[in-house]
PDB file of C-alpha atoms and ligand atoms in Angstrom:
ATOM      1  CA  MET A   1       2.518   4.954  22.368  1.00  0.00           C
ATOM      2  CA  ILE A   2       4.215   6.687  19.461  1.00  0.00           C
ATOM      3  CA  PHE A   3       7.925   5.991  18.891  1.00  0.00           C
ATOM      4  CA  TYR A   4       9.817   8.855  17.256  1.00  0.00           C
ATOM      5  CA  LYS A   5      12.738   7.857  15.051  1.00  0.00           C
ATOM      6  CA  THR A   6      16.245   9.273  15.028  1.00  0.00           C
ATOM      7  CA  ASP A   7      17.836  10.318  11.733  1.00  0.00           C
ATOM      8  CA  ALA A   8      19.920   7.124  11.741  1.00  0.00           C
ATOM      9  CA  GLU A   9      16.815   4.980  12.284  1.00  0.00           C
ATOM     10  CA  ILE A  10      15.018   6.800   9.473  1.00  0.00           C
ATOM     11  CA  GLU A  11      17.837   5.863   7.093  1.00  0.00           C
ATOM     12  CA  LEU A  12      17.536   2.203   8.123  1.00  0.00           C
ATOM     13  CA  MET A  13      13.809   2.397   7.388  1.00  0.00           C
ATOM     14  CA  ARG A  14      14.545   4.006   4.018  1.00  0.00           C
ATOM     15  CA  HIS A  15      16.714   1.007   3.198  1.00  0.00           C
ATOM     16  CA  SER A  16      13.985  -1.470   4.186  1.00  0.00           C
ATOM     17  CA  CYS A  17      11.534   0.536   2.055  1.00  0.00           C
ATOM     18  CA  SER A  18      13.934   0.423  -0.886  1.00  0.00           C
ATOM     19  CA  LEU A  19      13.936  -3.384  -0.714  1.00  0.00           C
ATOM     20  CA  VAL A  20      10.131  -3.297  -0.699  1.00  0.00           C
ATOM     21  CA  GLU A  21      10.150  -1.100  -3.804  1.00  0.00           C
ATOM     22  CA  GLN A  22      12.563  -3.413  -5.594  1.00  0.00           C
ATOM     23  CA  ALA A  23      10.610  -6.519  -4.555  1.00  0.00           C
ATOM     24  CA  ILE A  24       7.356  -5.071  -5.942  1.00  0.00           C
ATOM     25  CA  ALA A  25       9.219  -4.047  -9.115  1.00  0.00           C
ATOM     26  CA  GLU A  26      10.489  -7.628  -9.504  1.00  0.00           C
ATOM     27  CA  VAL A  27       6.899  -8.817  -9.226  1.00  0.00           C
ATOM     28  CA  ALA A  28       5.765  -6.184 -11.760  1.00  0.00           C
ATOM     29  CA  LYS A  29       8.168  -7.605 -14.334  1.00  0.00           C
ATOM     30  CA  THR A  30       6.433 -10.987 -14.208  1.00  0.00           C
ATOM     31  CA  LEU A  31       2.708 -10.180 -13.965  1.00  0.00           C
ATOM     32  CA  GLN A  32       0.930 -11.407 -17.092  1.00  0.00           C
ATOM     33  CA  PRO A  33      -1.983 -13.552 -18.182  1.00  0.00           C
ATOM     34  CA  GLY A  34      -1.107 -17.140 -17.229  1.00  0.00           C
ATOM     35  CA  ALA A  35       1.063 -16.218 -14.238  1.00  0.00           C
ATOM     36  CA  THR A  36      -0.089 -16.908 -10.680  1.00  0.00           C
ATOM     37  CA  THR A  37       0.029 -14.804  -7.544  1.00  0.00           C
ATOM     38  CA  LYS A  38       1.882 -17.629  -5.780  1.00  0.00           C
ATOM     39  CA  GLN A  39       4.683 -17.234  -8.329  1.00  0.00           C
ATOM     40  CA  ALA A  40       4.688 -13.486  -7.612  1.00  0.00           C
ATOM     41  CA  ASN A  41       4.890 -14.192  -3.876  1.00  0.00           C
ATOM     42  CA  ASP A  42       7.847 -16.506  -4.342  1.00  0.00           C
ATOM     43  CA  ILE A  43       9.712 -14.007  -6.527  1.00  0.00           C
ATOM     44  CA  ALA A  44       9.265 -11.339  -3.851  1.00  0.00           C
ATOM     45  CA  GLU A  45      10.390 -13.669  -1.069  1.00  0.00           C
ATOM     46  CA  GLN A  46      13.484 -14.778  -2.959  1.00  0.00           C
ATOM     47  CA  PHE A  47      14.438 -11.164  -3.669  1.00  0.00           C
ATOM     48  CA  ILE A  48      13.998 -10.143  -0.029  1.00  0.00           C
ATOM     49  CA  ARG A  49      16.034 -13.080   1.280  1.00  0.00           C
ATOM     50  CA  ASP A  50      18.772 -12.558  -1.344  1.00  0.00           C
ATOM     51  CA  ASN A  51      19.100  -9.054   0.092  1.00  0.00           C
ATOM     52  CA  LYS A  52      19.280 -10.266   3.705  1.00  0.00           C
ATOM     53  CA  GLY A  53      15.833  -9.011   4.612  1.00  0.00           C
ATOM     54  CA  ILE A  54      12.991 -10.831   6.319  1.00  0.00           C
ATOM     55  CA  PRO A  55       9.472 -10.682   4.889  1.00  0.00           C
ATOM     56  CA  SER A  56       7.529  -8.614   7.451  1.00  0.00           C
ATOM     57  CA  PHE A  57       4.168 -10.241   6.790  1.00  0.00           C
ATOM     58  CA  LEU A  58       5.242 -13.897   6.796  1.00  0.00           C
ATOM     59  CA  ASN A  59       3.902 -15.429  10.037  1.00  0.00           C
ATOM     60  CA  TYR A  60       2.638 -12.022  11.230  1.00  0.00           C
ATOM     61  CA  ARG A  61      -0.293 -13.086  13.414  1.00  0.00           C
ATOM     62  CA  GLY A  62      -0.224 -16.286  11.379  1.00  0.00           C
ATOM     63  CA  PHE A  63      -0.317 -14.729   7.893  1.00  0.00           C
ATOM     64  CA  PRO A  64       1.187 -17.525   5.790  1.00  0.00           C
ATOM     65  CA  PHE A  65       2.857 -15.620   2.916  1.00  0.00           C
ATOM     66  CA  THR A  66       5.468 -12.966   2.106  1.00  0.00           C
ATOM     67  CA  ALA A  67       3.145 -10.793   0.041  1.00  0.00           C
ATOM     68  CA  CYS A  68      -0.486  -9.830   0.341  1.00  0.00           C
ATOM     69  CA  ILE A  69      -1.777 -10.102  -3.224  1.00  0.00           C
ATOM     70  CA  SER A  70      -5.364  -9.010  -3.705  1.00  0.00           C
ATOM     71  CA  VAL A  71      -7.072  -9.559  -7.065  1.00  0.00           C
ATOM     72  CA  ASN A  72     -10.201  -7.723  -8.301  1.00  0.00           C
ATOM     73  CA  ASP A  73     -12.822  -7.664  -5.494  1.00  0.00           C
ATOM     74  CA  ALA A  74     -10.129  -8.490  -2.911  1.00  0.00           C
ATOM     75  CA  VAL A  75      -9.247  -5.210  -1.203  1.00  0.00           C
ATOM     76  CA  VAL A  76      -6.246  -6.215   0.928  1.00  0.00           C
ATOM     77  CA  HIS A  77      -4.623  -9.201   2.709  1.00  0.00           C
ATOM     78  CA  GLY A  78      -5.255 -11.573  -0.210  1.00  0.00           C
ATOM     79  CA  PHE A  79      -3.534 -14.962  -0.096  1.00  0.00           C
ATOM     80  CA  PRO A  80      -1.239 -15.696  -3.029  1.00  0.00           C
ATOM     81  CA  ASN A  81      -2.569 -18.804  -4.794  1.00  0.00           C
ATOM     82  CA  ASN A  82      -2.289 -20.934  -7.915  1.00  0.00           C
ATOM     83  CA  ASN A  83      -5.206 -19.360  -9.777  1.00  0.00           C
ATOM     84  CA  ILE A  84      -4.221 -18.189 -13.240  1.00  0.00           C
ATOM     85  CA  LEU A  85      -4.175 -14.419 -13.724  1.00  0.00           C
ATOM     86  CA  LYS A  86      -6.066 -13.211 -16.781  1.00  0.00           C
ATOM     87  CA  GLU A  87      -6.541 -10.166 -18.919  1.00  0.00           C
ATOM     88  CA  GLY A  88      -8.567  -7.532 -17.061  1.00  0.00           C
ATOM     89  CA  ASP A  89      -7.445  -8.516 -13.556  1.00  0.00           C
ATOM     90  CA  VAL A  90      -6.646  -5.783 -11.043  1.00  0.00           C
ATOM     91  CA  VAL A  91      -3.805  -6.953  -8.807  1.00  0.00           C
ATOM     92  CA  SER A  92      -2.700  -5.188  -5.645  1.00  0.00           C
ATOM     93  CA  VAL A  93       0.679  -6.206  -4.242  1.00  0.00           C
ATOM     94  CA  ASP A  94       1.498  -5.273  -0.641  1.00  0.00           C
ATOM     95  CA  ILE A  95       4.932  -6.122   0.755  1.00  0.00           C
ATOM     96  CA  GLY A  96       6.833  -5.438   3.970  1.00  0.00           C
ATOM     97  CA  VAL A  97      10.538  -5.933   4.628  1.00  0.00           C
ATOM     98  CA  PHE A  98      12.258  -6.142   8.016  1.00  0.00           C
ATOM     99  CA  LYS A  99      15.989  -5.464   8.036  1.00  0.00           C
ATOM    100  CA  ASN A 100      18.432  -3.896  10.518  1.00  0.00           C
ATOM    101  CA  GLY A 101      15.684  -3.875  13.125  1.00  0.00           C
ATOM    102  CA  PHE A 102      13.150  -1.846  11.125  1.00  0.00           C
ATOM    103  CA  HIS A 103      10.216  -2.440   8.822  1.00  0.00           C
ATOM    104  CA  GLY A 104       9.334  -0.837   5.492  1.00  0.00           C
ATOM    105  CA  ASP A 105       5.830  -1.186   4.029  1.00  0.00           C
ATOM    106  CA  SER A 106       4.435  -0.265   0.617  1.00  0.00           C
ATOM    107  CA  ALA A 107       1.750  -1.374  -1.819  1.00  0.00           C
ATOM    108  CA  TYR A 108       0.901  -0.864  -5.475  1.00  0.00           C
ATOM    109  CA  THR A 109      -1.968  -1.872  -7.766  1.00  0.00           C
ATOM    110  CA  PHE A 110      -1.467  -3.169 -11.311  1.00  0.00           C
ATOM    111  CA  ALA A 111      -3.895  -3.788 -14.172  1.00  0.00           C
ATOM    112  CA  ILE A 112      -3.303  -6.746 -16.472  1.00  0.00           C
ATOM    113  CA  GLY A 113      -3.905  -6.034 -20.129  1.00  0.00           C
ATOM    114  CA  ASP A 114      -7.177  -4.614 -21.297  1.00  0.00           C
ATOM    115  CA  VAL A 115      -9.102  -3.205 -18.356  1.00  0.00           C
ATOM    116  CA  SER A 116     -12.045  -0.831 -18.395  1.00  0.00           C
ATOM    117  CA  GLU A 117     -11.598   2.931 -18.295  1.00  0.00           C
ATOM    118  CA  GLU A 118     -13.424   3.011 -14.958  1.00  0.00           C
ATOM    119  CA  VAL A 119     -10.840   0.691 -13.419  1.00  0.00           C
ATOM    120  CA  LEU A 120      -7.953   2.776 -14.761  1.00  0.00           C
ATOM    121  CA  LYS A 121      -9.591   5.876 -13.291  1.00  0.00           C
ATOM    122  CA  LEU A 122     -10.021   4.115  -9.940  1.00  0.00           C
ATOM    123  CA  MET A 123      -6.288   3.330  -9.893  1.00  0.00           C
ATOM    124  CA  LYS A 124      -5.333   6.885 -10.855  1.00  0.00           C
ATOM    125  CA  ILE A 125      -7.595   8.518  -8.263  1.00  0.00           C
ATOM    126  CA  THR A 126      -6.527   6.111  -5.512  1.00  0.00           C
ATOM    127  CA  LYS A 127      -2.852   6.835  -6.159  1.00  0.00           C
ATOM    128  CA  GLU A 128      -3.533  10.565  -6.295  1.00  0.00           C
ATOM    129  CA  SER A 129      -5.465  10.363  -3.012  1.00  0.00           C
ATOM    130  CA  LEU A 130      -2.380   8.832  -1.393  1.00  0.00           C
ATOM    131  CA  TYR A 131      -0.334  11.887  -2.392  1.00  0.00           C
ATOM    132  CA  LYS A 132      -3.125  14.228  -1.209  1.00  0.00           C
ATOM    133  CA  GLY A 133      -2.789  12.572   2.190  1.00  0.00           C
ATOM    134  CA  ILE A 134       1.009  12.714   2.131  1.00  0.00           C
ATOM    135  CA  GLU A 135       0.903  16.489   1.462  1.00  0.00           C
ATOM    136  CA  LYS A 136      -0.651  16.897   4.908  1.00  0.00           C
ATOM    137  CA  ALA A 137       1.944  14.711   6.636  1.00  0.00           C
ATOM    138  CA  VAL A 138       3.945  17.580   8.124  1.00  0.00           C
ATOM    139  CA  GLN A 139       4.719  18.657  11.654  1.00  0.00           C
ATOM    140  CA  GLY A 140       1.917  20.610  13.294  1.00  0.00           C
ATOM    141  CA  ASN A 141      -0.906  18.941  11.374  1.00  0.00           C
ATOM    142  CA  ARG A 142      -2.930  16.079  12.831  1.00  0.00           C
ATOM    143  CA  ILE A 143      -3.747  12.572  11.651  1.00  0.00           C
ATOM    144  CA  GLY A 144      -7.250  13.788  10.814  1.00  0.00           C
ATOM    145  CA  ASP A 145      -5.830  16.245   8.267  1.00  0.00           C
ATOM    146  CA  ILE A 146      -4.296  13.334   6.331  1.00  0.00           C
ATOM    147  CA  ALA A 147      -7.479  11.271   6.685  1.00  0.00           C
ATOM    148  CA  TYR A 148      -9.728  14.101   5.564  1.00  0.00           C
ATOM    149  CA  ALA A 149      -7.539  14.937   2.549  1.00  0.00           C
ATOM    150  CA  ILE A 150      -7.738  11.346   1.270  1.00  0.00           C
ATOM    151  CA  GLN A 151     -11.474  10.999   1.833  1.00  0.00           C
ATOM    152  CA  ASP A 152     -12.381  14.419   0.499  1.00  0.00           C
ATOM    153  CA  TYR A 153     -10.343  14.066  -2.700  1.00  0.00           C
ATOM    154  CA  THR A 154     -11.655  10.577  -3.388  1.00  0.00           C
ATOM    155  CA  GLU A 155     -15.325  11.197  -2.691  1.00  0.00           C
ATOM    156  CA  ARG A 156     -15.436  14.614  -4.356  1.00  0.00           C
ATOM    157  CA  GLN A 157     -14.127  13.265  -7.642  1.00  0.00           C
ATOM    158  CA  SER A 158     -15.893  10.024  -7.927  1.00  0.00           C
ATOM    159  CA  GLY A 159     -18.187   8.846  -5.176  1.00  0.00           C
ATOM    160  CA  TYR A 160     -16.002   5.788  -4.719  1.00  0.00           C
ATOM    161  CA  GLY A 161     -16.217   3.743  -1.519  1.00  0.00           C
ATOM    162  CA  VAL A 162     -13.508   4.649   1.001  1.00  0.00           C
ATOM    163  CA  VAL A 163     -12.906   1.563   3.155  1.00  0.00           C
ATOM    164  CA  ARG A 164     -13.439   2.231   6.869  1.00  0.00           C
ATOM    165  CA  GLU A 165     -12.508  -1.062   8.507  1.00  0.00           C
ATOM    166  CA  LEU A 166      -8.803  -0.988   7.599  1.00  0.00           C
ATOM    167  CA  VAL A 167      -6.389   1.841   8.200  1.00  0.00           C
ATOM    168  CA  GLY A 168      -2.782   2.928   7.846  1.00  0.00           C
ATOM    169  CA  HIS A 169      -0.457   2.809  10.834  1.00  0.00           C
ATOM    170  CA  GLY A 170       2.730   3.878  12.500  1.00  0.00           C
ATOM    171  CA  LEU A 171       5.668   1.535  11.934  1.00  0.00           C
ATOM    172  CA  GLY A 172       9.292   1.106  12.913  1.00  0.00           C
ATOM    173  CA  ARG A 173      10.672  -1.704  15.054  1.00  0.00           C
ATOM    174  CA  SER A 174       7.156  -3.143  14.851  1.00  0.00           C
ATOM    175  CA  LEU A 175       5.111  -3.481  11.680  1.00  0.00           C
ATOM    176  CA  HIS A 176       2.134  -1.830  13.318  1.00  0.00           C
ATOM    177  CA  GLU A 177       2.689   0.949  15.828  1.00  0.00           C
ATOM    178  CA  ASP A 178       0.586   3.887  16.974  1.00  0.00           C
ATOM    179  CA  PRO A 179      -1.023   5.944  15.636  1.00  0.00           C
ATOM    180  CA  GLN A 180      -3.693   4.489  13.371  1.00  0.00           C
ATOM    181  CA  VAL A 181      -4.004   6.426  10.110  1.00  0.00           C
ATOM    182  CA  PRO A 182      -7.560   6.191   8.736  1.00  0.00           C
ATOM    183  CA  ASN A 183      -8.478   7.160   5.187  1.00  0.00           C
ATOM    184  CA  PHE A 184     -11.523   9.074   6.385  1.00  0.00           C
ATOM    185  CA  GLY A 185     -12.032  11.632   9.128  1.00  0.00           C
ATOM    186  CA  LYS A 186     -12.186  15.213  10.247  1.00  0.00           C
ATOM    187  CA  ARG A 187      -9.593  17.938   9.885  1.00  0.00           C
ATOM    188  CA  GLY A 188      -7.906  18.866  13.161  1.00  0.00           C
ATOM    189  CA  ASN A 189      -8.717  15.521  14.840  1.00  0.00           C
ATOM    190  CA  GLY A 190      -6.369  12.847  16.124  1.00  0.00           C
ATOM    191  CA  ALA A 191      -2.726  12.653  17.127  1.00  0.00           C
ATOM    192  CA  LYS A 192      -0.508  15.634  16.412  1.00  0.00           C
ATOM    193  CA  LEU A 193       2.179  15.007  13.790  1.00  0.00           C
ATOM    194  CA  LYS A 194       5.739  15.519  14.996  1.00  0.00           C
ATOM    195  CA  ASP A 195       9.181  15.358  13.459  1.00  0.00           C
ATOM    196  CA  GLY A 196      10.426  11.745  13.510  1.00  0.00           C
ATOM    197  CA  MET A 197       7.032  10.029  13.352  1.00  0.00           C
ATOM    198  CA  VAL A 198       6.904   7.381  10.623  1.00  0.00           C
ATOM    199  CA  ILE A 199       3.543   6.279   9.298  1.00  0.00           C
ATOM    200  CA  ALA A 200       2.212   4.085   6.507  1.00  0.00           C
ATOM    201  CA  ILE A 201      -0.466   5.937   4.553  1.00  0.00           C
ATOM    202  CA  GLU A 202      -2.541   3.496   2.518  1.00  0.00           C
ATOM    203  CA  PRO A 203      -5.852   4.405   0.921  1.00  0.00           C
ATOM    204  CA  MET A 204      -8.022   1.400   0.028  1.00  0.00           C
ATOM    205  CA  ILE A 205     -10.636   2.620  -2.420  1.00  0.00           C
ATOM    206  CA  ASN A 206     -13.526   0.622  -3.892  1.00  0.00           C
ATOM    207  CA  LEU A 207     -15.095   1.262  -7.274  1.00  0.00           C
ATOM    208  CA  GLY A 208     -18.504   0.646  -5.708  1.00  0.00           C
ATOM    209  CA  VAL A 209     -19.723   0.609  -2.120  1.00  0.00           C
ATOM    210  CA  LYS A 210     -17.371   1.093   0.824  1.00  0.00           C
ATOM    211  CA  GLU A 211     -18.589  -2.019   2.660  1.00  0.00           C
ATOM    212  CA  VAL A 212     -16.277  -5.010   2.872  1.00  0.00           C
ATOM    213  CA  PHE A 213     -16.273  -8.466   4.458  1.00  0.00           C
ATOM    214  CA  TYR A 214     -13.721 -11.103   5.458  1.00  0.00           C
ATOM    215  CA  ASP A 215     -13.410 -14.146   3.228  1.00  0.00           C
ATOM    216  CA  GLU A 216     -13.649 -17.582   4.841  1.00  0.00           C
ATOM    217  CA  ASP A 217      -9.827 -17.815   4.882  1.00  0.00           C
ATOM    218  CA  GLY A 218     -10.059 -15.290   7.747  1.00  0.00           C
ATOM    219  CA  TRP A 219      -7.703 -12.810   6.058  1.00  0.00           C
ATOM    220  CA  THR A 220      -8.813 -11.712   2.604  1.00  0.00           C
ATOM    221  CA  VAL A 221     -10.950  -8.569   2.706  1.00  0.00           C
ATOM    222  CA  ARG A 222     -13.436  -8.348  -0.180  1.00  0.00           C
ATOM    223  CA  THR A 223     -15.857  -5.715  -1.422  1.00  0.00           C
ATOM    224  CA  LYS A 224     -19.469  -6.404  -0.538  1.00  0.00           C
ATOM    225  CA  ASP A 225     -20.677  -5.679  -4.074  1.00  0.00           C
ATOM    226  CA  SER A 226     -17.848  -7.684  -5.717  1.00  0.00           C
ATOM    227  CA  LYS A 227     -16.588  -4.634  -7.617  1.00  0.00           C
ATOM    228  CA  PRO A 228     -12.823  -4.056  -7.857  1.00  0.00           C
ATOM    229  CA  SER A 229     -10.724  -2.156  -5.365  1.00  0.00           C
ATOM    230  CA  ALA A 230      -7.357  -0.362  -5.497  1.00  0.00           C
ATOM    231  CA  HIS A 231      -4.662   0.106  -2.842  1.00  0.00           C
ATOM    232  CA  TYR A 232      -1.487   2.202  -2.837  1.00  0.00           C
ATOM    233  CA  GLU A 233       0.778   2.684   0.164  1.00  0.00           C
ATOM    234  CA  HIS A 234       3.854   4.659   1.116  1.00  0.00           C
ATOM    235  CA  THR A 235       5.901   4.741   4.310  1.00  0.00           C
ATOM    236  CA  VAL A 236       6.275   8.425   5.194  1.00  0.00           C
ATOM    237  CA  CYS A 237       8.377  10.258   7.778  1.00  0.00           C
ATOM    238  CA  ILE A 238       6.951  13.449   9.285  1.00  0.00           C
ATOM    239  CA  LYS A 239       9.274  16.431   8.998  1.00  0.00           C
ATOM    240  CA  ARG A 240       8.974  20.103   9.875  1.00  0.00           C
ATOM    241  CA  ASN A 241       8.393  21.464   6.404  1.00  0.00           C
ATOM    242  CA  LYS A 242       7.744  18.658   4.007  1.00  0.00           C
ATOM    243  CA  PRO A 243       7.046  14.956   4.261  1.00  0.00           C
ATOM    244  CA  ASP A 244       9.929  12.572   3.622  1.00  0.00           C
ATOM    245  CA  ILE A 245       8.552   9.622   1.608  1.00  0.00           C
ATOM    246  CA  LEU A 246      10.787   6.694   2.584  1.00  0.00           C
ATOM    247  CA  SER A 247       9.332   4.281   0.034  1.00  0.00           C
ATOM    248  CA  SER A 248       9.226   4.996  -3.695  1.00  0.00           C
ATOM    249  CA  PHE A 249       7.276   3.983  -6.782  1.00  0.00           C
ATOM    250  CA  ILE A 250      10.003   4.953  -9.270  1.00  0.00           C
ATOM    251  CA  GLU A 251      11.344   1.467  -9.978  1.00  0.00           C
ATOM    252  CA  ILE A 252       7.844   0.012  -9.801  1.00  0.00           C
ATOM    253  CA  GLU A 253       6.474   2.447 -12.383  1.00  0.00           C
ATOM    254  CA  THR A 254       9.482   1.810 -14.622  1.00  0.00           C
ATOM    255  CA  ALA A 255       8.755  -1.919 -14.508  1.00  0.00           C
ATOM    256  CA  GLU A 256       5.037  -1.263 -15.014  1.00  0.00           C
ATOM    257  CA  ARG A 257       5.681   0.780 -18.166  1.00  0.00           C
ATOM    258  CA  ALA A 258       8.181  -1.743 -19.511  1.00  0.00           C
ATOM    259  CA  ASN A 259       5.893  -4.764 -19.064  1.00  0.00           C
ATOM    260  CA  LYS A 260       3.627  -4.812 -22.106  1.00  0.00           C
ATOM    261  CA  ASN A 261       1.256  -7.166 -20.290  1.00  0.00           C
ATOM    262  CA  LEU A 262       0.456  -4.404 -17.785  1.00  0.00           C
ATOM    263  CA  ASN A 263      -1.801  -1.475 -18.594  1.00  0.00           C
ATOM    264  CA  SER A 264       0.114   1.675 -17.678  1.00  0.00           C
ATOM    265  CA  SER A 265      -2.021   4.058 -19.722  1.00  0.00           C
ATOM    266  CA  TYR A 266      -3.331   5.687 -16.526  1.00  0.00           C
ATOM    267  CA  LEU A 267       0.152   6.924 -15.582  1.00  0.00           C
ATOM    268  CA  ASN A 268       0.816  10.582 -16.262  1.00  0.00           C
TER     269      ASN A 268
HETATM  270 MG1   MG B   1       1.380  -2.677   3.344  1.00  0.00          MG
HETATM  271 MG1   MG B   2       0.639  -0.990   5.883  1.00  0.00          MG
END
């Protein structure tokens, strides 16, 4: 069942999304060789709690952390840990915030220091594919139009692997609501998009093959060929004429550019 949001509810979701943006930006300020993803998790959690939010992912179906932090061949749902980050690591940070009865959900991928051109291109194309999908998130289109736009753009440019097993989702009072929002599919298929629907669009794109597997921790999704993966996510409200992106990368990109330990050369 799809729950359509009122204008007032959409503003509450925008606020939750803003806390997600700021939490990821706080993390971005601290990512560097020698830091750990557990430290990043704790920074995000402290920020969320200081702002009277609740981390959406903590204890969600038993997930034990505030942030999903997925390094290199980890695609999504990585456990923060005490491993030392190093030059060349690709770090995806996915955070949800629950406040005033509503969730916000967003993710961003960072590169630490000197990474290969092919990794920078993967990040750029994955982020662009997110916006290709968002362009289709308007009333009258269908979920399949978003899915097709992401898949088509990604595969046409690069032949990257578009992950099939994990998808975007509706969200609101629950972190995961109907409909599912795949990153692959056919135009004209799936649920019809209507004013007031709020969905998380989140392409997960692998440098190599699309196949993934679950790590023995039961959560972390990894690429089958051990090549890196990128993940960007926005929470988007469907409107009549143009999509309303409730989350934002502005503060995150500002922090990314300002942190000399991060490689922001792929940004336009
Ligand atoms: Mg997310
Ligand atoms: Mg999500």
